[in-house]
Amino acid sequence: MSRILTLLTVLVLTLAGGLAHAEEEGEAVPSLVGKRIAVSMTGTSHYFDIKAFQAQVNEIKRLGGTPITLDAGRNDRNLVTQLHTVVTQKPDAVIQTLGTLSVIDPWLKRIQAAGIPLFTIDVPSQYSLNNTTSDNVAAGRALAEQLVRDTGGKGRILVFNGFYGVPVCAIRYDELKKVLADHPQLQIVQPELRDVIPNTVQDARSQIAALLNKYPKGDIAAIWSAWDIPQLGASQALIDAGRSEIRTYGVDGTPEVLELLAHDDSPIGAVVAQQPDLIGRTAVRNVARYLAGQRDLPKETHVAALLTTRDNLAQVKHLRGDQ
């Protein structure tokens, strides 16, 4: 039964992703000739970041516009300076990708107040005209439900919760807590773990290695993180320790994680694979529509995320265009 439920969940998400591609290819997009579009990145060191960044730049150029690229290097102070710079450059529109909402929202307000159309990726700000994002509620719930099925609804979970201020991470975490509320025999180990930037993989690997010495076999059932770079480090620690009874869960679909998932002895239970290339292109296309006078854009545009297990890994990689 659990296998049937998993495949049904995957089928729904995969069909949604296919429809997104079909709509994208079948609809004419207005030109951006003569337009300068600021692409403001929180960072470009992670798979999601760089794929979304490249897609935005390529799509702006394809539509005839000029991209203005800014990269804060995953540093909040740099990001604030970067957003201040955006206002002075007066582009025709801004796309902000990711960021801690409490840090950047006052600066997004300034962009709006300056009369510059503001668009976001993974930032549900009140000042954004449109936020392009995965359906993180559905993704977070699907991942949590997969964890429940794999553990049989019993056991203790190690949870990385270092970036609750980032809205998409908060949504995924909240969905985990909602699902666990219906399964009281699954308990989060306290205190929760903190994932860090930079050196995320190495830090997560070290934290889990230390905890595996504390908790012998049978004490931990799963490890959860809101994104899959901590998941990668945690999985490596499990392999090092030979702890095959524990499974890991995360979000993004970073290639190294998918590669590890393909192994027969992989500790990865599931990862929700996002489509950052499609997200980036979709955000630019929404900018183009708005600048062409189409002012009826939704507050959020959702791009399907794909619950990925070893059973459907090949399908997901094909849908995303992974090599």
Coordinates of C-alpha atoms in Angstrom, one line a residue:
M1 CA 0.0 0.0 0.0
S2 CA 2.8 2.5 0.9
R3 CA 4.4 1.9 -2.5
I4 CA 1.1 2.6 -4.3
L5 CA 0.6 5.8 -2.3
T6 CA 4.2 6.9 -3.1
L7 CA 3.7 6.4 -6.8
L8 CA 0.4 8.2 -6.8
T9 CA 2.0 11.2 -5.1
V10 CA 4.8 11.2 -7.6
L11 CA 2.4 10.8 -10.5
V12 CA 0.4 13.9 -9.5
L13 CA 3.5 16.0 -9.1
T14 CA 5.0 14.7 -12.3
L15 CA 1.9 15.5 -14.3
A16 CA 1.8 19.0 -12.9
G17 CA 5.4 19.5 -13.9
G18 CA 4.6 18.3 -17.4
L19 CA 1.7 20.7 -17.7
A20 CA 4.0 23.5 -16.6
H21 CA 6.4 22.7 -19.5
A22 CA 3.5 22.5 -22.0
E23 CA 2.1 25.9 -21.0
E24 CA 5.5 27.5 -21.1
E25 CA 6.3 26.2 -24.6
G26 CA 2.8 27.0 -26.0
E27 CA 2.5 30.6 -24.9
A28 CA 4.0 33.6 -26.7
V29 CA 6.0 35.8 -24.4
P30 CA 6.4 39.6 -24.9
S31 CA 9.8 41.1 -25.9
L32 CA 12.2 42.7 -23.4
V33 CA 14.0 44.7 -26.0
G34 CA 15.4 47.9 -24.5
K35 CA 14.6 46.7 -20.9
R36 CA 17.2 46.4 -18.2
I37 CA 16.3 43.7 -15.6
A38 CA 18.2 43.4 -12.3
V39 CA 18.8 39.8 -11.3
S40 CA 19.6 40.0 -7.6
M41 CA 20.9 36.7 -6.1
T42 CA 21.3 35.9 -2.4
G43 CA 24.1 33.6 -3.6
T44 CA 25.1 31.3 -6.5
S45 CA 27.0 28.6 -4.7
H46 CA 24.2 26.1 -4.5
Y47 CA 22.7 24.0 -7.4
F48 CA 19.3 25.7 -7.1
D49 CA 20.9 29.2 -7.0
I50 CA 23.1 28.8 -10.1
K51 CA 20.5 27.0 -12.2
A52 CA 17.8 29.7 -11.4
F53 CA 20.4 32.4 -12.0
Q54 CA 21.5 31.0 -15.4
A55 CA 17.9 30.5 -16.5
Q56 CA 17.0 34.2 -15.6
V57 CA 20.0 35.6 -17.4
N58 CA 19.5 33.4 -20.5
E59 CA 15.8 34.1 -20.7
I60 CA 16.3 37.9 -20.4
K61 CA 18.8 37.8 -23.2
R62 CA 16.6 35.5 -25.3
L63 CA 13.8 38.0 -25.0
G64 CA 16.1 40.9 -26.1
G65 CA 16.7 42.5 -22.7
T66 CA 19.8 43.3 -20.7
P67 CA 20.4 41.5 -17.4
I68 CA 22.1 43.4 -14.5
T69 CA 23.5 40.6 -12.3
L70 CA 24.3 40.9 -8.6
D71 CA 25.5 38.2 -6.3
A72 CA 25.6 38.7 -2.5
G73 CA 27.6 35.5 -1.9
R74 CA 25.2 34.3 0.8
N75 CA 26.0 37.3 3.1
D76 CA 23.2 39.3 4.5
R77 CA 25.2 42.5 4.8
N78 CA 26.2 42.2 1.1
L79 CA 22.6 41.5 0.2
V80 CA 21.4 44.7 1.9
T81 CA 24.1 46.7 0.1
Q82 CA 23.2 45.0 -3.2
L83 CA 19.5 45.9 -2.9
H84 CA 20.4 49.5 -2.1
T85 CA 22.5 49.5 -5.3
V86 CA 19.6 48.2 -7.3
V87 CA 17.5 51.3 -6.4
T88 CA 20.3 53.6 -7.6
Q89 CA 20.6 51.7 -10.9
K90 CA 16.9 52.2 -11.7
P91 CA 16.4 49.1 -13.8
D92 CA 13.1 48.5 -15.5
A93 CA 12.4 45.6 -13.1
V94 CA 14.1 43.6 -10.3
I95 CA 14.0 39.9 -9.6
Q96 CA 15.2 39.0 -6.1
T97 CA 16.0 35.3 -5.5
L98 CA 15.8 33.9 -1.9
G99 CA 16.8 35.7 1.3
T100 CA 15.8 36.0 4.9
L101 CA 12.5 37.9 4.8
S102 CA 13.1 40.0 7.9
V103 CA 16.4 41.1 6.5
I104 CA 15.5 42.0 3.0
D105 CA 11.8 43.1 3.3
P106 CA 12.6 46.7 4.3
W107 CA 14.8 47.0 1.2
L108 CA 12.3 45.4 -1.0
K109 CA 9.9 48.1 0.2
R110 CA 12.3 50.7 -0.9
I111 CA 12.5 49.2 -4.4
Q112 CA 8.7 49.3 -4.6
A113 CA 8.6 52.9 -3.3
A114 CA 11.1 53.9 -6.0
G115 CA 8.5 52.8 -8.6
I116 CA 10.6 49.8 -9.8
P117 CA 8.5 46.7 -10.5
L118 CA 9.7 44.0 -8.1
F119 CA 9.4 40.3 -8.7
T120 CA 10.8 37.5 -6.5
I121 CA 11.8 33.8 -6.5
D122 CA 11.1 32.0 -3.2
V123 CA 10.4 35.3 -1.4
P124 CA 6.7 35.8 -0.5
S125 CA 7.1 39.5 0.2
Q126 CA 4.1 41.9 0.4
Y127 CA 6.1 44.2 -1.9
S128 CA 6.5 41.7 -4.7
L129 CA 4.2 41.8 -7.6
N130 CA 4.7 38.1 -8.2
N131 CA 6.6 35.4 -6.5
T132 CA 7.7 32.4 -8.6
T133 CA 8.2 29.3 -6.4
S134 CA 7.7 25.6 -6.0
D135 CA 4.5 24.7 -4.2
N136 CA 6.3 24.3 -0.9
V137 CA 3.2 23.4 1.1
A138 CA 2.6 20.3 -1.2
A139 CA 6.4 19.5 -1.4
G140 CA 6.8 19.7 2.4
R141 CA 3.8 17.6 3.1
A142 CA 4.7 15.0 0.4
L143 CA 8.2 14.7 1.9
A144 CA 7.0 14.3 5.4
E145 CA 4.4 11.7 4.5
Q146 CA 7.1 9.7 2.7
L147 CA 9.2 9.8 5.9
V148 CA 6.2 8.5 7.8
R149 CA 5.6 5.7 5.4
D150 CA 9.3 4.7 5.4
T151 CA 9.6 4.7 9.2
G152 CA 6.2 3.1 9.8
G153 CA 5.2 6.1 11.9
K154 CA 7.6 5.3 14.8
G155 CA 11.0 6.5 16.0
R156 CA 13.0 9.6 16.6
I157 CA 14.0 12.1 14.0
L158 CA 17.0 14.4 13.8
V159 CA 16.0 17.7 12.2
F160 CA 18.1 20.5 10.7
N161 CA 16.3 23.8 11.3
G162 CA 18.8 26.5 10.9
F163 CA 17.1 28.8 8.4
Y164 CA 13.5 29.2 9.6
G165 CA 13.7 32.9 8.6
V166 CA 13.9 31.8 5.0
P167 CA 10.2 31.5 4.0
V168 CA 10.4 28.3 1.9
C169 CA 12.4 26.6 4.7
A170 CA 9.8 27.6 7.2
I171 CA 6.9 26.3 5.1
R172 CA 8.6 22.9 4.6
Y173 CA 9.3 22.7 8.4
D174 CA 5.8 23.7 9.3
E175 CA 4.4 21.0 7.0
L176 CA 6.7 18.4 8.7
K177 CA 5.3 19.4 12.1
K178 CA 1.7 19.2 10.9
V179 CA 2.2 15.7 9.5
L180 CA 4.0 14.6 12.7
A181 CA 1.1 15.9 14.8
D182 CA -0.9 13.0 13.5
H183 CA 1.9 10.5 14.3
P184 CA 2.8 11.0 18.0
Q185 CA 5.1 8.0 18.0
L186 CA 7.5 10.0 15.7
Q187 CA 9.4 12.5 17.8
I188 CA 11.9 15.2 16.9
V189 CA 15.1 14.9 19.0
Q190 CA 15.7 18.1 20.9
P191 CA 17.6 20.4 20.6
E192 CA 17.1 20.6 16.8
L193 CA 20.2 20.8 14.7
R194 CA 21.4 24.0 13.0
D195 CA 22.6 23.9 9.4
V196 CA 25.1 26.5 8.4
I197 CA 26.5 28.4 5.4
P198 CA 29.2 28.0 4.2
N199 CA 30.7 24.5 4.7
T200 CA 27.2 23.1 5.0
V201 CA 28.1 19.5 3.9
Q202 CA 31.1 19.2 6.1
D203 CA 29.3 20.7 9.1
A204 CA 26.2 18.4 8.8
R205 CA 28.5 15.4 8.3
S206 CA 30.4 16.2 11.5
Q207 CA 27.2 16.9 13.5
I208 CA 25.6 13.6 12.5
A209 CA 28.8 11.7 13.0
A210 CA 29.0 12.9 16.6
L211 CA 25.3 12.1 17.3
L212 CA 25.6 8.6 15.8
N213 CA 28.1 7.9 18.6
K214 CA 25.6 9.1 21.1
Y215 CA 22.6 7.2 19.6
P216 CA 23.2 3.5 18.9
K217 CA 21.4 1.5 16.3
G218 CA 17.6 1.7 16.7
D219 CA 17.5 5.0 18.5
I220 CA 17.2 7.2 15.3
A221 CA 14.8 6.5 12.4
A222 CA 15.3 9.4 10.1
I223 CA 17.1 12.7 9.4
W224 CA 15.2 15.6 7.9
S225 CA 16.4 19.0 6.4
A226 CA 14.6 21.8 4.6
W227 CA 17.1 21.6 1.8
D228 CA 19.3 18.8 0.5
I229 CA 22.9 20.1 1.2
P230 CA 22.6 19.2 4.9
Q231 CA 21.0 16.0 3.7
L232 CA 24.1 15.2 1.6
G233 CA 26.4 15.6 4.6
A234 CA 24.2 13.6 6.9
S235 CA 24.0 10.8 4.3
Q236 CA 27.8 10.7 4.0
A237 CA 28.0 10.4 7.8
L238 CA 25.6 7.5 7.7
I239 CA 27.6 5.7 5.0
D240 CA 30.8 6.3 7.0
A241 CA 29.3 4.7 10.1
G242 CA 27.5 1.9 8.3
R243 CA 24.2 3.0 9.8
S244 CA 21.9 1.6 7.0
E245 CA 18.8 1.7 9.3
I246 CA 18.5 5.5 9.1
R247 CA 17.1 7.3 6.1
T248 CA 17.5 11.0 5.1
Y249 CA 15.0 13.5 3.6
G250 CA 15.4 16.9 2.0
V251 CA 14.4 19.3 -0.8
D252 CA 16.1 20.5 -4.0
G253 CA 17.3 17.6 -6.1
T254 CA 21.0 18.6 -6.1
P255 CA 22.8 16.3 -8.6
E256 CA 25.1 14.9 -6.0
V257 CA 22.1 13.9 -3.9
L258 CA 20.4 12.3 -6.9
E259 CA 23.6 10.4 -7.8
L260 CA 23.8 9.0 -4.3
L261 CA 20.1 8.1 -4.3
A262 CA 20.7 5.9 -7.3
H263 CA 22.9 3.6 -5.3
D264 CA 21.3 0.4 -4.0
D265 CA 22.7 1.0 -0.4
S266 CA 21.8 4.7 -0.4
P267 CA 20.7 6.1 3.0
I268 CA 18.5 8.7 1.1
G269 CA 14.8 7.9 1.6
A270 CA 13.5 10.7 -0.6
V271 CA 14.3 14.2 -1.9
V272 CA 11.8 16.6 -3.4
A273 CA 13.4 17.8 -6.7
Q274 CA 12.7 21.4 -7.6
Q275 CA 12.9 22.7 -11.2
P276 CA 15.1 25.8 -10.7
D277 CA 15.6 26.3 -14.5
L278 CA 11.9 26.4 -15.1
I279 CA 11.4 28.6 -12.0
G280 CA 14.0 31.1 -13.3
R281 CA 12.5 31.2 -16.8
T282 CA 9.0 31.6 -15.5
A283 CA 9.9 34.6 -13.3
V284 CA 11.5 36.4 -16.3
R285 CA 8.4 35.6 -18.4
N286 CA 6.2 37.1 -15.7
V287 CA 8.3 40.3 -15.8
A288 CA 8.0 40.5 -19.6
R289 CA 4.2 40.1 -19.4
Y290 CA 3.9 42.8 -16.7
L291 CA 6.1 45.3 -18.6
A292 CA 4.0 44.6 -21.7
G293 CA 0.9 45.7 -19.8
Q294 CA -0.4 42.4 -18.5
R295 CA -1.1 43.5 -15.0
D296 CA -3.3 40.6 -13.9
L297 CA -0.5 38.4 -12.7
P298 CA -1.2 36.1 -9.7
K299 CA 0.6 37.0 -6.4
E300 CA 2.3 33.6 -6.7
T301 CA 3.2 31.3 -9.6
H302 CA 3.7 27.7 -8.6
V303 CA 6.1 25.4 -10.4
A304 CA 5.7 21.7 -9.6
A305 CA 8.2 20.0 -7.4
L306 CA 8.8 16.3 -7.8
L307 CA 8.9 13.8 -4.9
T308 CA 11.8 11.6 -5.8
T309 CA 12.7 8.1 -4.6
R310 CA 14.8 5.4 -6.2
D311 CA 11.7 4.1 -8.0
N312 CA 11.1 7.2 -10.1
L313 CA 14.6 8.7 -10.2
A314 CA 15.1 8.2 -13.9
Q315 CA 11.7 9.8 -14.7
V316 CA 12.4 12.9 -12.6
K317 CA 15.9 13.4 -14.1
H318 CA 14.4 13.1 -17.6
L319 CA 11.6 15.6 -16.8
R320 CA 14.1 18.1 -15.4
G321 CA 16.4 17.7 -18.3
D322 CA 19.3 16.4 -16.1
Q323 CA 22.2 14.8 -18.0

